[in-house]
Short mmCIF file of N, CA and C in Angstrom, two decimals:
data_model
loop_
_atom_site.label_atom_id
_atom_site.label_comp_id
_atom_site.label_asym_id
_atom_site.label_seq_id
_atom_site.Cartn_x
_atom_site.Cartn_y
_atom_site.Cartn_z
N MET A 43 -21.11 84.71 97.68
CA MET A 43 -20.32 84.40 96.50
C MET A 43 -19.10 85.31 96.49
N ALA A 44 -17.97 84.78 96.17
CA ALA A 44 -16.74 85.55 96.02
C ALA A 44 -15.96 84.96 94.85
N PHE A 45 -15.40 85.83 94.01
CA PHE A 45 -14.61 85.37 92.87
C PHE A 45 -13.72 86.50 92.39
N ASN A 46 -12.73 86.16 91.60
CA ASN A 46 -11.84 87.14 91.00
C ASN A 46 -12.34 87.44 89.59
N LEU A 47 -12.73 88.66 89.36
CA LEU A 47 -13.27 89.04 88.05
C LEU A 47 -12.25 88.85 86.93
N ASN A 48 -10.96 88.90 87.28
CA ASN A 48 -9.91 88.68 86.28
C ASN A 48 -9.93 87.26 85.72
N ASP A 49 -10.55 86.33 86.44
CA ASP A 49 -10.67 84.96 85.98
C ASP A 49 -11.82 84.76 85.00
N ARG A 50 -12.65 85.76 84.84
CA ARG A 50 -13.81 85.68 83.93
C ARG A 50 -13.43 86.20 82.56
N SER A 51 -14.04 85.63 81.53
CA SER A 51 -13.78 86.05 80.15
C SER A 51 -14.64 87.25 79.77
N TRP A 52 -14.11 88.07 78.88
CA TRP A 52 -14.90 89.15 78.31
C TRP A 52 -15.92 88.55 77.35
N VAL A 53 -17.12 89.10 77.33
CA VAL A 53 -18.21 88.65 76.47
C VAL A 53 -18.65 89.82 75.60
N LYS A 54 -18.82 89.57 74.31
CA LYS A 54 -19.28 90.63 73.41
C LYS A 54 -20.63 91.16 73.90
N PHE A 55 -20.73 92.48 74.01
CA PHE A 55 -21.97 93.14 74.44
C PHE A 55 -22.84 93.33 73.21
N GLU A 56 -23.99 92.67 73.19
CA GLU A 56 -24.83 92.66 71.99
C GLU A 56 -26.21 93.22 72.26
N LYS A 57 -26.26 94.44 72.76
CA LYS A 57 -27.55 95.07 73.00
C LYS A 57 -27.69 96.26 72.06
N GLY A 58 -28.86 96.40 71.46
CA GLY A 58 -29.09 97.52 70.55
C GLY A 58 -28.06 97.55 69.44
N ASN A 59 -27.58 98.72 69.12
CA ASN A 59 -26.60 98.89 68.05
C ASN A 59 -25.19 99.08 68.61
N ALA A 60 -24.93 98.56 69.79
CA ALA A 60 -23.62 98.70 70.42
C ALA A 60 -22.55 98.07 69.53
N LYS A 61 -21.38 98.71 69.49
CA LYS A 61 -20.28 98.13 68.72
C LYS A 61 -18.97 98.28 69.50
N ASN A 62 -18.13 97.26 69.37
CA ASN A 62 -16.81 97.22 70.01
C ASN A 62 -16.87 97.39 71.53
N ILE A 63 -17.85 96.74 72.14
CA ILE A 63 -18.00 96.76 73.60
C ILE A 63 -18.05 95.32 74.10
N GLU A 64 -17.34 95.08 75.19
CA GLU A 64 -17.35 93.78 75.85
C GLU A 64 -17.70 93.99 77.32
N SER A 65 -18.19 92.94 77.96
CA SER A 65 -18.58 93.08 79.36
C SER A 65 -18.22 91.84 80.17
N LYS A 66 -18.16 92.05 81.48
CA LYS A 66 -18.03 90.97 82.44
C LYS A 66 -19.13 91.20 83.48
N ASN A 67 -20.06 90.27 83.57
CA ASN A 67 -21.14 90.36 84.53
C ASN A 67 -20.58 90.12 85.93
N MET A 68 -20.82 91.06 86.83
CA MET A 68 -20.26 90.96 88.17
C MET A 68 -21.20 90.21 89.13
N ASP A 69 -22.35 89.79 88.64
CA ASP A 69 -23.28 88.97 89.42
C ASP A 69 -23.78 87.84 88.52
N PRO A 70 -22.87 86.93 88.10
CA PRO A 70 -23.21 85.93 87.10
C PRO A 70 -24.32 84.96 87.51
N ASN A 71 -24.57 84.80 88.78
CA ASN A 71 -25.63 83.89 89.23
C ASN A 71 -26.95 84.61 89.48
N GLY A 72 -26.99 85.91 89.24
CA GLY A 72 -28.22 86.66 89.46
C GLY A 72 -28.63 86.72 90.92
N SER A 73 -27.66 86.81 91.81
CA SER A 73 -27.94 86.83 93.25
C SER A 73 -28.70 88.07 93.70
N ILE A 74 -28.46 89.16 92.98
CA ILE A 74 -29.11 90.42 93.35
C ILE A 74 -30.35 90.58 92.47
N ASN A 75 -31.50 90.41 93.03
CA ASN A 75 -32.76 90.39 92.30
C ASN A 75 -32.99 91.66 91.48
N LYS A 76 -33.18 91.50 90.17
CA LYS A 76 -33.55 92.56 89.24
C LYS A 76 -32.55 93.71 89.17
N PHE A 77 -31.32 93.46 89.52
CA PHE A 77 -30.28 94.48 89.52
C PHE A 77 -29.08 93.88 88.81
N THR A 78 -28.49 94.60 87.86
CA THR A 78 -27.30 94.06 87.20
C THR A 78 -26.13 95.03 87.37
N ILE A 79 -24.97 94.47 87.50
CA ILE A 79 -23.74 95.25 87.60
C ILE A 79 -22.70 94.58 86.72
N SER A 80 -22.04 95.39 85.89
CA SER A 80 -21.08 94.85 84.92
C SER A 80 -19.89 95.77 84.78
N LEU A 81 -18.77 95.15 84.42
CA LEU A 81 -17.59 95.89 84.01
C LEU A 81 -17.63 95.91 82.49
N MET A 82 -17.56 97.10 81.91
CA MET A 82 -17.63 97.24 80.46
C MET A 82 -16.28 97.70 79.93
N ARG A 83 -15.87 97.11 78.80
CA ARG A 83 -14.67 97.56 78.10
C ARG A 83 -15.13 98.10 76.75
N VAL A 84 -14.97 99.40 76.57
CA VAL A 84 -15.36 100.06 75.32
C VAL A 84 -14.07 100.29 74.54
N LYS A 85 -13.91 99.53 73.48
CA LYS A 85 -12.68 99.61 72.69
C LYS A 85 -12.65 100.90 71.87
N THR A 86 -11.47 101.23 71.34
CA THR A 86 -11.33 102.41 70.50
C THR A 86 -12.39 102.38 69.40
N GLY A 87 -13.13 103.48 69.27
CA GLY A 87 -14.20 103.54 68.28
C GLY A 87 -15.49 102.87 68.73
N GLY A 88 -15.48 102.26 69.91
CA GLY A 88 -16.67 101.59 70.41
C GLY A 88 -17.71 102.58 70.87
N GLU A 89 -18.96 102.17 70.78
CA GLU A 89 -20.03 103.06 71.21
C GLU A 89 -21.31 102.29 71.51
N PHE A 90 -22.12 102.91 72.34
CA PHE A 90 -23.49 102.47 72.58
C PHE A 90 -24.33 103.68 72.19
N PRO A 91 -24.86 103.68 70.94
CA PRO A 91 -25.56 104.85 70.42
C PRO A 91 -26.74 105.26 71.31
N PRO A 92 -27.18 106.51 71.15
CA PRO A 92 -28.30 107.02 71.96
C PRO A 92 -29.51 106.10 71.92
N HIS A 93 -30.08 105.87 73.10
CA HIS A 93 -31.24 105.00 73.23
C HIS A 93 -31.96 105.34 74.54
N ILE A 94 -33.10 104.72 74.73
CA ILE A 94 -33.91 104.92 75.95
C ILE A 94 -34.23 103.55 76.53
N ASP A 95 -34.07 103.41 77.84
CA ASP A 95 -34.39 102.16 78.54
C ASP A 95 -35.46 102.42 79.59
N PRO A 96 -36.23 101.39 79.94
CA PRO A 96 -37.28 101.54 80.95
C PRO A 96 -36.78 101.43 82.39
N TYR A 97 -35.47 101.43 82.57
CA TYR A 97 -34.87 101.32 83.90
C TYR A 97 -33.76 102.36 84.03
N SER A 98 -33.32 102.62 85.25
CA SER A 98 -32.27 103.60 85.51
C SER A 98 -30.89 102.95 85.38
N HIS A 99 -29.88 103.81 85.20
CA HIS A 99 -28.49 103.37 85.09
C HIS A 99 -27.61 104.22 86.00
N PHE A 100 -26.47 103.64 86.33
CA PHE A 100 -25.40 104.35 87.01
C PHE A 100 -24.13 103.94 86.27
N PHE A 101 -23.38 104.91 85.76
CA PHE A 101 -22.11 104.64 85.09
C PHE A 101 -20.98 105.29 85.88
N TYR A 102 -19.90 104.57 86.06
CA TYR A 102 -18.70 105.11 86.70
C TYR A 102 -17.51 104.80 85.81
N VAL A 103 -16.79 105.83 85.36
CA VAL A 103 -15.64 105.63 84.48
C VAL A 103 -14.42 105.29 85.32
N ILE A 104 -13.86 104.12 85.07
CA ILE A 104 -12.67 103.67 85.78
C ILE A 104 -11.41 104.20 85.10
N SER A 105 -11.36 104.09 83.77
CA SER A 105 -10.20 104.60 83.03
C SER A 105 -10.60 104.86 81.59
N GLY A 106 -9.77 105.64 80.90
CA GLY A 106 -10.04 106.00 79.52
C GLY A 106 -10.86 107.27 79.43
N THR A 107 -11.14 107.67 78.20
CA THR A 107 -11.94 108.87 77.98
C THR A 107 -12.93 108.63 76.84
N GLY A 108 -13.97 109.42 76.86
CA GLY A 108 -14.98 109.32 75.82
C GLY A 108 -15.98 110.44 75.93
N GLU A 109 -17.07 110.28 75.20
CA GLU A 109 -18.17 111.23 75.25
C GLU A 109 -19.42 110.51 75.70
N GLY A 110 -20.19 111.18 76.52
CA GLY A 110 -21.47 110.66 76.93
C GLY A 110 -22.58 111.57 76.43
N LEU A 111 -23.76 111.03 76.33
CA LEU A 111 -24.94 111.81 75.97
C LEU A 111 -25.99 111.54 77.03
N LEU A 112 -26.54 112.58 77.59
CA LEU A 112 -27.61 112.47 78.58
C LEU A 112 -28.66 113.50 78.20
N ALA A 113 -29.87 113.02 77.90
CA ALA A 113 -30.93 113.86 77.32
C ALA A 113 -30.34 114.39 76.01
N GLU A 114 -30.13 115.68 75.87
CA GLU A 114 -29.54 116.23 74.65
C GLU A 114 -28.15 116.81 74.90
N LYS A 115 -27.63 116.62 76.11
CA LYS A 115 -26.34 117.19 76.48
C LYS A 115 -25.20 116.19 76.24
N VAL A 116 -24.17 116.64 75.53
CA VAL A 116 -22.97 115.84 75.30
C VAL A 116 -21.93 116.30 76.31
N TYR A 117 -21.24 115.36 76.94
CA TYR A 117 -20.25 115.69 77.96
C TYR A 117 -19.04 114.76 77.84
N ARG A 118 -17.92 115.19 78.41
CA ARG A 118 -16.69 114.40 78.41
C ARG A 118 -16.74 113.38 79.54
N MET A 119 -16.39 112.15 79.23
CA MET A 119 -16.29 111.11 80.23
C MET A 119 -14.81 110.81 80.45
N GLU A 120 -14.39 110.73 81.72
CA GLU A 120 -13.01 110.42 82.07
C GLU A 120 -13.00 109.75 83.42
N ALA A 121 -11.84 109.22 83.81
CA ALA A 121 -11.72 108.49 85.08
C ALA A 121 -12.32 109.30 86.23
N GLY A 122 -13.15 108.64 87.01
CA GLY A 122 -13.79 109.24 88.17
C GLY A 122 -15.15 109.86 87.87
N PHE A 123 -15.53 109.93 86.60
CA PHE A 123 -16.78 110.58 86.21
C PHE A 123 -17.97 109.65 86.46
N VAL A 124 -19.03 110.20 87.00
CA VAL A 124 -20.26 109.46 87.29
C VAL A 124 -21.40 110.03 86.44
N THR A 125 -22.22 109.14 85.89
CA THR A 125 -23.43 109.53 85.18
C THR A 125 -24.59 108.76 85.79
N ILE A 126 -25.66 109.47 86.12
CA ILE A 126 -26.88 108.84 86.61
C ILE A 126 -27.96 109.10 85.58
N VAL A 127 -28.52 108.02 85.06
CA VAL A 127 -29.53 108.09 84.01
C VAL A 127 -30.87 107.62 84.60
N LYS A 128 -31.88 108.45 84.50
CA LYS A 128 -33.21 108.08 84.98
C LYS A 128 -33.90 107.21 83.93
N ALA A 129 -34.77 106.34 84.39
CA ALA A 129 -35.57 105.51 83.48
C ALA A 129 -36.27 106.42 82.47
N GLY A 130 -36.23 106.05 81.20
CA GLY A 130 -36.89 106.82 80.15
C GLY A 130 -36.08 107.99 79.62
N GLU A 131 -34.86 108.17 80.12
CA GLU A 131 -34.01 109.29 79.69
C GLU A 131 -33.08 108.82 78.56
N ARG A 132 -32.99 109.60 77.51
CA ARG A 132 -32.13 109.27 76.37
C ARG A 132 -30.67 109.38 76.79
N HIS A 133 -29.87 108.37 76.41
CA HIS A 133 -28.47 108.34 76.81
C HIS A 133 -27.66 107.46 75.86
N GLY A 134 -26.33 107.61 75.92
CA GLY A 134 -25.42 106.80 75.14
C GLY A 134 -24.00 107.22 75.47
N TYR A 135 -23.03 106.50 74.93
CA TYR A 135 -21.63 106.85 75.15
C TYR A 135 -20.76 106.26 74.05
N ARG A 136 -19.55 106.85 73.93
CA ARG A 136 -18.60 106.32 72.94
C ARG A 136 -17.18 106.64 73.39
N ASN A 137 -16.28 105.77 72.97
CA ASN A 137 -14.87 105.94 73.26
C ASN A 137 -14.28 106.83 72.17
N THR A 138 -13.68 107.95 72.58
CA THR A 138 -13.08 108.88 71.62
C THR A 138 -11.56 108.87 71.68
N SER A 139 -10.99 107.94 72.42
CA SER A 139 -9.54 107.91 72.60
C SER A 139 -8.91 106.72 71.87
N LYS A 140 -7.61 106.61 72.01
CA LYS A 140 -6.88 105.50 71.39
C LYS A 140 -6.61 104.38 72.38
N GLU A 141 -7.23 104.44 73.54
CA GLU A 141 -7.10 103.36 74.54
C GLU A 141 -8.50 102.92 74.95
N ASP A 142 -8.59 101.72 75.48
CA ASP A 142 -9.89 101.22 75.93
C ASP A 142 -10.42 102.08 77.08
N MET A 143 -11.73 102.23 77.11
CA MET A 143 -12.40 102.93 78.21
C MET A 143 -13.12 101.86 79.04
N TYR A 144 -12.93 101.90 80.36
CA TYR A 144 -13.56 100.93 81.25
C TYR A 144 -14.61 101.62 82.11
N LEU A 145 -15.81 101.03 82.13
CA LEU A 145 -16.93 101.58 82.89
C LEU A 145 -17.49 100.53 83.83
N LEU A 146 -17.88 100.95 84.99
CA LEU A 146 -18.68 100.13 85.87
C LEU A 146 -20.11 100.57 85.63
N THR A 147 -20.97 99.64 85.22
CA THR A 147 -22.36 100.00 84.94
C THR A 147 -23.31 99.21 85.83
N MET A 148 -24.35 99.90 86.26
CA MET A 148 -25.40 99.26 87.04
C MET A 148 -26.74 99.59 86.40
N ASN A 149 -27.57 98.58 86.25
CA ASN A 149 -28.93 98.75 85.76
C ASN A 149 -29.86 98.51 86.92
N ILE A 150 -30.71 99.51 87.18
CA ILE A 150 -31.55 99.50 88.37
C ILE A 150 -33.02 99.58 87.96
N PRO A 151 -33.81 98.57 88.30
CA PRO A 151 -35.23 98.61 87.92
C PRO A 151 -36.01 99.70 88.67
#
């Protein structure tokens, strides 16, 4: 499968108490078994409050800035920053800037 992600529409991200976040699924046909990869747009004031998932995550910040939470540690997120979240680990993030923050996210069973 090959496609231009710019041709895909943003979809409101409606998981948990997330607010002002949109996503583009980078594997819309589910070709990669039990693995998801998405481009996330976290608008100004957007956040995915602290939560725990039964699977691991990988976050890569493409642009923008914000704050992340991993376990009980709060850290600055900016372009080039990577976060690896283990299954069962408390985590969250929010946009603290006046521009959109873009993240590449992967959910790994």
